[in-house]
mmCIF file of C-alpha atoms in Angstrom:
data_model
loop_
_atom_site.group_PDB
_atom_site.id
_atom_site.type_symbol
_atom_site.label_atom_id
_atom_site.label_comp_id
_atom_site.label_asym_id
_atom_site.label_seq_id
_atom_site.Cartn_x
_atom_site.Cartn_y
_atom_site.Cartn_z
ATOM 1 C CA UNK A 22 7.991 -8.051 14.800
ATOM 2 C CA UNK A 23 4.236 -8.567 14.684
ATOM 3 C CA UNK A 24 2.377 -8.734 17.718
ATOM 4 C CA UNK A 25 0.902 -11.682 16.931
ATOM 5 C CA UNK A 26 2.581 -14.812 15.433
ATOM 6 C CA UNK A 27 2.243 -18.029 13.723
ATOM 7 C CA UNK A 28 3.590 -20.869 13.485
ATOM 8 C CA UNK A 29 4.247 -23.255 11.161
ATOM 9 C CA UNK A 30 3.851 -21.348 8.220
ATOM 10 C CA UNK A 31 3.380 -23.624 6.283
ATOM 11 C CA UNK A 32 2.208 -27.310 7.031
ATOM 12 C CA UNK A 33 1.385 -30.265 4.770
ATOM 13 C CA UNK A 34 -0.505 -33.710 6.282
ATOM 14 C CA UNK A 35 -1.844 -36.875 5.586
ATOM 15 C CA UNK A 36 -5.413 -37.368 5.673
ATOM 16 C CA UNK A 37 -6.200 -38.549 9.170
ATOM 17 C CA UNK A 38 -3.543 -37.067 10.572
ATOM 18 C CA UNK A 39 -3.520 -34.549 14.210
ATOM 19 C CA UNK A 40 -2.780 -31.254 13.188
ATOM 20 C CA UNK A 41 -1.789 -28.742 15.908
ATOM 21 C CA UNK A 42 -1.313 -24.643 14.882
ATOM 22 C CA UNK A 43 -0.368 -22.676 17.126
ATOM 23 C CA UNK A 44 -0.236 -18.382 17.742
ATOM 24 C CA UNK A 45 1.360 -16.649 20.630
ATOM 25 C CA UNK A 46 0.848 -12.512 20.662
ATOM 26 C CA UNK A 47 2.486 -9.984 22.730
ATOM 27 C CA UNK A 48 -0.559 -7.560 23.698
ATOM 28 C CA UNK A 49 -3.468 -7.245 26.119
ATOM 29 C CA UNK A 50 -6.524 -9.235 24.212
ATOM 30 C CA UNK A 51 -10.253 -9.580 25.572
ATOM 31 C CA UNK A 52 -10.451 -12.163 22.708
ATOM 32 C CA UNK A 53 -9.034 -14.671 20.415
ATOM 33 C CA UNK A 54 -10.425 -15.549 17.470
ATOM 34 C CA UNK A 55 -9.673 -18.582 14.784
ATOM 35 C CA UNK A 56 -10.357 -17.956 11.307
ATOM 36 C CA UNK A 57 -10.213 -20.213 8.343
ATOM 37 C CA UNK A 58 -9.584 -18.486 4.539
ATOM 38 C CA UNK A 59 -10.090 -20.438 1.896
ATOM 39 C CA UNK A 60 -8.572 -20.331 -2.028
ATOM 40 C CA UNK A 61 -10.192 -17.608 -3.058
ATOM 41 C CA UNK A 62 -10.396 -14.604 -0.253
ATOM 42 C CA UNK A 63 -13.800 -16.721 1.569
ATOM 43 C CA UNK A 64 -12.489 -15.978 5.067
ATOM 44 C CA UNK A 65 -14.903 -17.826 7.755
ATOM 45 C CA UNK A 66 -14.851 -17.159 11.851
ATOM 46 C CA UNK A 67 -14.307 -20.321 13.242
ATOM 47 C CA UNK A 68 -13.511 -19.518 17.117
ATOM 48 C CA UNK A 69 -13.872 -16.429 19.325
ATOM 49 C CA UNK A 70 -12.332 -17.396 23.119
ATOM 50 C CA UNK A 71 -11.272 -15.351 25.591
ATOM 51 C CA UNK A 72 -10.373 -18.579 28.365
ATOM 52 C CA UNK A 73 -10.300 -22.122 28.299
ATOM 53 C CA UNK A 74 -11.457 -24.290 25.428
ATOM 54 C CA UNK A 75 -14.036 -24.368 22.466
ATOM 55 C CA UNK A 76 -14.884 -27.002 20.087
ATOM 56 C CA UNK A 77 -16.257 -27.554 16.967
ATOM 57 C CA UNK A 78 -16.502 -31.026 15.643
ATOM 58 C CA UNK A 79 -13.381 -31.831 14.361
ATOM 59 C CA UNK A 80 -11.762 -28.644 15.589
ATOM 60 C CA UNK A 81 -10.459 -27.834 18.886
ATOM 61 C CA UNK A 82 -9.091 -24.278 20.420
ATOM 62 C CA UNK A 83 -7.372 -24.039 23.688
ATOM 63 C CA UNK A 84 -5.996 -20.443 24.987
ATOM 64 C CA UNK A 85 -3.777 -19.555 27.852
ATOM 65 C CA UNK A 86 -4.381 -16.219 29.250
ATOM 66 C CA UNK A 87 -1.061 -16.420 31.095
ATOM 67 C CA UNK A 88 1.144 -17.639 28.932
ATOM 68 C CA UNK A 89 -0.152 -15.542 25.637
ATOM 69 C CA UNK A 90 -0.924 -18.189 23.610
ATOM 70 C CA UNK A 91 -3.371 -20.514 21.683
ATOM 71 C CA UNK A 92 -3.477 -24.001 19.610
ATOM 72 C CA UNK A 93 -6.320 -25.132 16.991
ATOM 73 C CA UNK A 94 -6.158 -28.748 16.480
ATOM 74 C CA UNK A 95 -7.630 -30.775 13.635
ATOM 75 C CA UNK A 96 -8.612 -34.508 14.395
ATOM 76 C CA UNK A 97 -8.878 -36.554 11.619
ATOM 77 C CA UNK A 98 -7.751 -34.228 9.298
ATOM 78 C CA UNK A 99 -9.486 -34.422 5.802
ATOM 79 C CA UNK A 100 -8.317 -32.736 2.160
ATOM 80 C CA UNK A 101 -11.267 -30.277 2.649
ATOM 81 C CA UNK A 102 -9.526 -28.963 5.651
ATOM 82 C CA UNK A 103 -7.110 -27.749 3.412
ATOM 83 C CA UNK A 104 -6.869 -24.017 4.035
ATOM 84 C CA UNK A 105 -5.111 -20.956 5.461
ATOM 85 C CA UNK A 106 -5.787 -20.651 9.205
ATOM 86 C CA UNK A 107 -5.207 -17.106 10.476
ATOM 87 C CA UNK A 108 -4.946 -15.546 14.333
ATOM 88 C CA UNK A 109 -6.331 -12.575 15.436
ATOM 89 C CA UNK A 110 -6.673 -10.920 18.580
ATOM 90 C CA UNK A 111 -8.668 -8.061 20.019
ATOM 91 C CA UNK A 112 -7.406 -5.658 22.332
ATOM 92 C CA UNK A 113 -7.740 -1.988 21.942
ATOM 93 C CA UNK A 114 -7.566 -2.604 17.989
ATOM 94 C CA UNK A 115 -7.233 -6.160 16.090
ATOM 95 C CA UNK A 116 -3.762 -7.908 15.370
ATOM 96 C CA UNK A 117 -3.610 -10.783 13.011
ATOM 97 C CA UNK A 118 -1.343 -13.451 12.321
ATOM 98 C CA UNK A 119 0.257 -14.043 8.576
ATOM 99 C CA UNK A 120 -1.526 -17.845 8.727
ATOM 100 C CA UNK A 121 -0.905 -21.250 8.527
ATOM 101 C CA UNK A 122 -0.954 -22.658 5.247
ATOM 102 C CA UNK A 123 -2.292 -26.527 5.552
ATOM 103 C CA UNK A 124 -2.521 -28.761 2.762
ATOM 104 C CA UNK A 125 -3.415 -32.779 3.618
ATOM 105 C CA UNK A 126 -2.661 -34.754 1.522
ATOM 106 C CA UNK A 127 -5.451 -37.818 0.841
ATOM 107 C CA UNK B 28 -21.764 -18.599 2.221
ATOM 108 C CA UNK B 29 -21.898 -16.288 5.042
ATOM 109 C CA UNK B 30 -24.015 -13.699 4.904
ATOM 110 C CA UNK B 31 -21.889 -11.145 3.856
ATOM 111 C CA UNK B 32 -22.071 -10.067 -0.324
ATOM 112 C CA UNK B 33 -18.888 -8.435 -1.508
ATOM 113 C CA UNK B 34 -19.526 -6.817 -5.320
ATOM 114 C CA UNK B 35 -17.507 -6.867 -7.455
ATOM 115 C CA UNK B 36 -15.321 -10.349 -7.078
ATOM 116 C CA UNK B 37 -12.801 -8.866 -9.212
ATOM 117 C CA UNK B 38 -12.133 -5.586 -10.232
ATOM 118 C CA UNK B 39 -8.843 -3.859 -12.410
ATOM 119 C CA UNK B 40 -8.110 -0.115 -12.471
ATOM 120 C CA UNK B 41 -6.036 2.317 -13.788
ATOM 121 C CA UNK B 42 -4.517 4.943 -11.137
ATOM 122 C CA UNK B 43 -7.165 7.925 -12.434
ATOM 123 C CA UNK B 44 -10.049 5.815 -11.945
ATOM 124 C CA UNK B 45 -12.916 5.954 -9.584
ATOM 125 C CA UNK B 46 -14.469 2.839 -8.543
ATOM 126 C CA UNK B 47 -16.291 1.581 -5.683
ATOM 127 C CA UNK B 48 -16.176 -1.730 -3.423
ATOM 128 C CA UNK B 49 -19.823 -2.461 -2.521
ATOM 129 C CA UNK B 50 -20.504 -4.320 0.795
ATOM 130 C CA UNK B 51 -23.905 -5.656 2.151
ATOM 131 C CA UNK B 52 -25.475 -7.878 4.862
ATOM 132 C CA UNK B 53 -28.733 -8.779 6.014
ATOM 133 C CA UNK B 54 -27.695 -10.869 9.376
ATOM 134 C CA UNK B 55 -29.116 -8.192 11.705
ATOM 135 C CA UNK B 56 -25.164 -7.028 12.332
ATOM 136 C CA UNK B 57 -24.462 -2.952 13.503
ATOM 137 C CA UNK B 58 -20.764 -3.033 12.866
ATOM 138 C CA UNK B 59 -18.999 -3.423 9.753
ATOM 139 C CA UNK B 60 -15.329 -3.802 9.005
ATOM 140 C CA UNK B 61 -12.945 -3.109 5.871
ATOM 141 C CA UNK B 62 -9.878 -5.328 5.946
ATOM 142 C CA UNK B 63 -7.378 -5.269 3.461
ATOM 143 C CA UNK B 64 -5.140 -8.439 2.408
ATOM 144 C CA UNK B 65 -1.565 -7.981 0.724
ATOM 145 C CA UNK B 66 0.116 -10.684 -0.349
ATOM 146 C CA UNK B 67 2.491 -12.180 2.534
ATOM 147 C CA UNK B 68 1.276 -9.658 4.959
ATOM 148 C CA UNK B 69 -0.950 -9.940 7.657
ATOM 149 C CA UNK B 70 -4.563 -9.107 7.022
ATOM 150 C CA UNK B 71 -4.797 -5.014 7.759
ATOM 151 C CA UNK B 72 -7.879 -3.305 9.198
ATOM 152 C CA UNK B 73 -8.667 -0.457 7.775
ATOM 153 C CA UNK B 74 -11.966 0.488 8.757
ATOM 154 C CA UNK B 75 -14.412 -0.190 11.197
ATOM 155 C CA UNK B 76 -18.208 1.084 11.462
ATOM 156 C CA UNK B 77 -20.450 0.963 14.409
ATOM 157 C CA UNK B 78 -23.889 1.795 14.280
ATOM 158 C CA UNK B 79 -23.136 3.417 10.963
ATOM 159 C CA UNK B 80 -20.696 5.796 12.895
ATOM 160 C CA UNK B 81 -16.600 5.782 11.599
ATOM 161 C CA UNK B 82 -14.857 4.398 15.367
ATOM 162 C CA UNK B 83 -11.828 3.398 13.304
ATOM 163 C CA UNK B 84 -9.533 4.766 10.588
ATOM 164 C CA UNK B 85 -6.623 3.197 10.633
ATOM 165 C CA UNK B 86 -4.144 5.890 9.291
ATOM 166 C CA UNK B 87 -5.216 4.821 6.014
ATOM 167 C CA UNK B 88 -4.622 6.965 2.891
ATOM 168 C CA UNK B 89 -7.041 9.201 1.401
ATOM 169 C CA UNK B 90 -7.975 7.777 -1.304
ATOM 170 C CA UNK B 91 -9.430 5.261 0.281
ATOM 171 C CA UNK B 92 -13.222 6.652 1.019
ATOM 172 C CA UNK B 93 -15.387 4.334 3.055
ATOM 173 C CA UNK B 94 -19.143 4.921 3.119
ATOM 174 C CA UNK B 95 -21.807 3.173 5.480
ATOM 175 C CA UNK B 96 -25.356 4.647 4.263
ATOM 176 C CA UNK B 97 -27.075 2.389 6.898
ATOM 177 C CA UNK B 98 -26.089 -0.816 8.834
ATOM 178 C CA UNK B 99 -26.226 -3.049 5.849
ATOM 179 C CA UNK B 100 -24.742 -1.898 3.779
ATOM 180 C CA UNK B 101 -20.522 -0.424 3.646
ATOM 181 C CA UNK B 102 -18.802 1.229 0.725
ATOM 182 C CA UNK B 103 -15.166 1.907 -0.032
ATOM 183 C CA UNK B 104 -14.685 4.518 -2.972
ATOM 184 C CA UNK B 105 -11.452 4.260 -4.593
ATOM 185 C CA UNK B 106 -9.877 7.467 -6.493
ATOM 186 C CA UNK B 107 -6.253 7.862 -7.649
ATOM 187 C CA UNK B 108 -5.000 4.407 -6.531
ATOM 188 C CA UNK B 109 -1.330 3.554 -6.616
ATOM 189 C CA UNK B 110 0.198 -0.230 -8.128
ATOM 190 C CA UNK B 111 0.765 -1.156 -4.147
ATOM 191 C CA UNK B 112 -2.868 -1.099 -3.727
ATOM 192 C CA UNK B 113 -3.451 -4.072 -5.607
ATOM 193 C CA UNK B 114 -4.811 -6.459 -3.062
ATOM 194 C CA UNK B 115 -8.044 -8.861 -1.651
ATOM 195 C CA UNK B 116 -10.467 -6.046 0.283
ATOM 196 C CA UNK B 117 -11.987 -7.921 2.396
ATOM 197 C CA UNK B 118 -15.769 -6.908 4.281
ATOM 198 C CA UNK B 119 -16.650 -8.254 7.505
ATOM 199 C CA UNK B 120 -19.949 -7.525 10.003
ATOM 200 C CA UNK B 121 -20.346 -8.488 13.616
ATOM 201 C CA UNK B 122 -22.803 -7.879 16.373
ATOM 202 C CA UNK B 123 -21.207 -5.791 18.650
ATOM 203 C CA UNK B 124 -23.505 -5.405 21.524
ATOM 204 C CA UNK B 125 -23.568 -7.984 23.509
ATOM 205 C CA UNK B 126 -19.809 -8.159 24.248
ATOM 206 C CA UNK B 127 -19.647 -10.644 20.824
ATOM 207 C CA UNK B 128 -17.187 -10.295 17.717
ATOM 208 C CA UNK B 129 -17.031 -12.807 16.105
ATOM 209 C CA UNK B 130 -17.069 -11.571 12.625
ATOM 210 C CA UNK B 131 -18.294 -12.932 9.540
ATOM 211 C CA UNK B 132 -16.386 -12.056 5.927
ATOM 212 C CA UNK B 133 -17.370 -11.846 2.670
ATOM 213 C CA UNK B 134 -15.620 -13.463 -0.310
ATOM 214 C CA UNK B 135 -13.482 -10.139 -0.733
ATOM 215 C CA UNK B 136 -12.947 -7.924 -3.717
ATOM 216 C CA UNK B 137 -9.701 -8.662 -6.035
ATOM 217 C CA UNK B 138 -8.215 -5.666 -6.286
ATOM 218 C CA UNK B 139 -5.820 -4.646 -9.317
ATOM 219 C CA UNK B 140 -4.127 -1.793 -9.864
ATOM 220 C CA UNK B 141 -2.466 -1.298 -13.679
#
């Protein structure tokens, strides 16, 4: 079992659509990070949070501390969104999710 | 574009070769990271760099040989490599010293092993 998981695995949409992923881990963290890999291999840091909420234009991350677990949403979702959206957390070493595949659809 | 230069893109081996992954960045970052991405895994760290110094192997073969001349630059030499090291290497930097990570990646290395 990983310590950190994913889910949905795998998620198509329709432009314009809410998308919610969410990750839950099982270790100690001082941080939470969101990171976006494209086709490709580009990999791109979209988040680091350790309490609370960040956001990014269109993108939104929440964490609870107590409950081990985060959401990224996507308002509006567009085509170019369309990507593989991978957890991580940092403790005493890094854990990451296997990502969320989204595809939207135009 | 982030910042961070990964050379080559691509890259195919046979299992006596040498070869070596090239990393660089000019963002002002002092750690550097080697990640390594299998198909349906998770994405693996292998190596991290602070300050030029090794603070992380993690239990990762020997023949994987990472390399970090100065704090721009990060190689990973590559000698007797098996088919099940065919993957994306992935390079990463951060600023580590004021309690920040968030990391920025390069556009990996696609690794094949024949």
């Amino acid at each position: 079992k990983n310590e950190v998981e994913q889910s949905p695995q795998n998620l198509t949409a329709q432009e314009g659509e809410f998308i919610t992923i969410n990750c839950s881990y099982s270790v100690g963290i001082s941080a939470l990070h969101w990171l976006q890999q494209h086709p490709g291999g580009g990999i791109v840091s979209l988040f680091m949070l350790s309490s609370g909420k960040k956001k990014h234009g269109r993108l939104i991350a929440t964490i609870n501390i107590q409950e081990k677990h985060s959401s990224l949403h996507i308002t509006a979702s567009h085509p170019r969104d369309s990507a593989v959206y991978i957890c991580a957390v940092t403790g005493n070493q890094f854990y990451f999710g296997t990502g969320t595949s989204l595809t939207v659809i135009p | 574009e982030t910042g961070v230069t990964q050379t080559p893109r691509h890259l195919v081996m046979g299992m006596t070769n040498k070869k070596s992954l090239k990393c660089e960045q000019h963002l002002g970052h002092n750690a550097m990271y080697w990640y390594k991405q299998s198909a349906k895994k998770p994405l693996e760290l292998m190596f991290v760099y602070n300050f030029k110094e090794q603070t992380e192997n993690n239990s990762v073969p020997s023949r994987f040989s990472p390399e970090c001349p100065n704090s721009s630059h990060l190689f990973l030499h590559l000698h007797t490599l098996q088919p099940e090291d065919s993957a994306l290497y992935l390079c990463a930097s951060s600023r580590q010293d004021r309690g920040q990570n968030i990391q920025y990646f390069g556009a990996g290395t696609r690794l094949s092993v024949l």
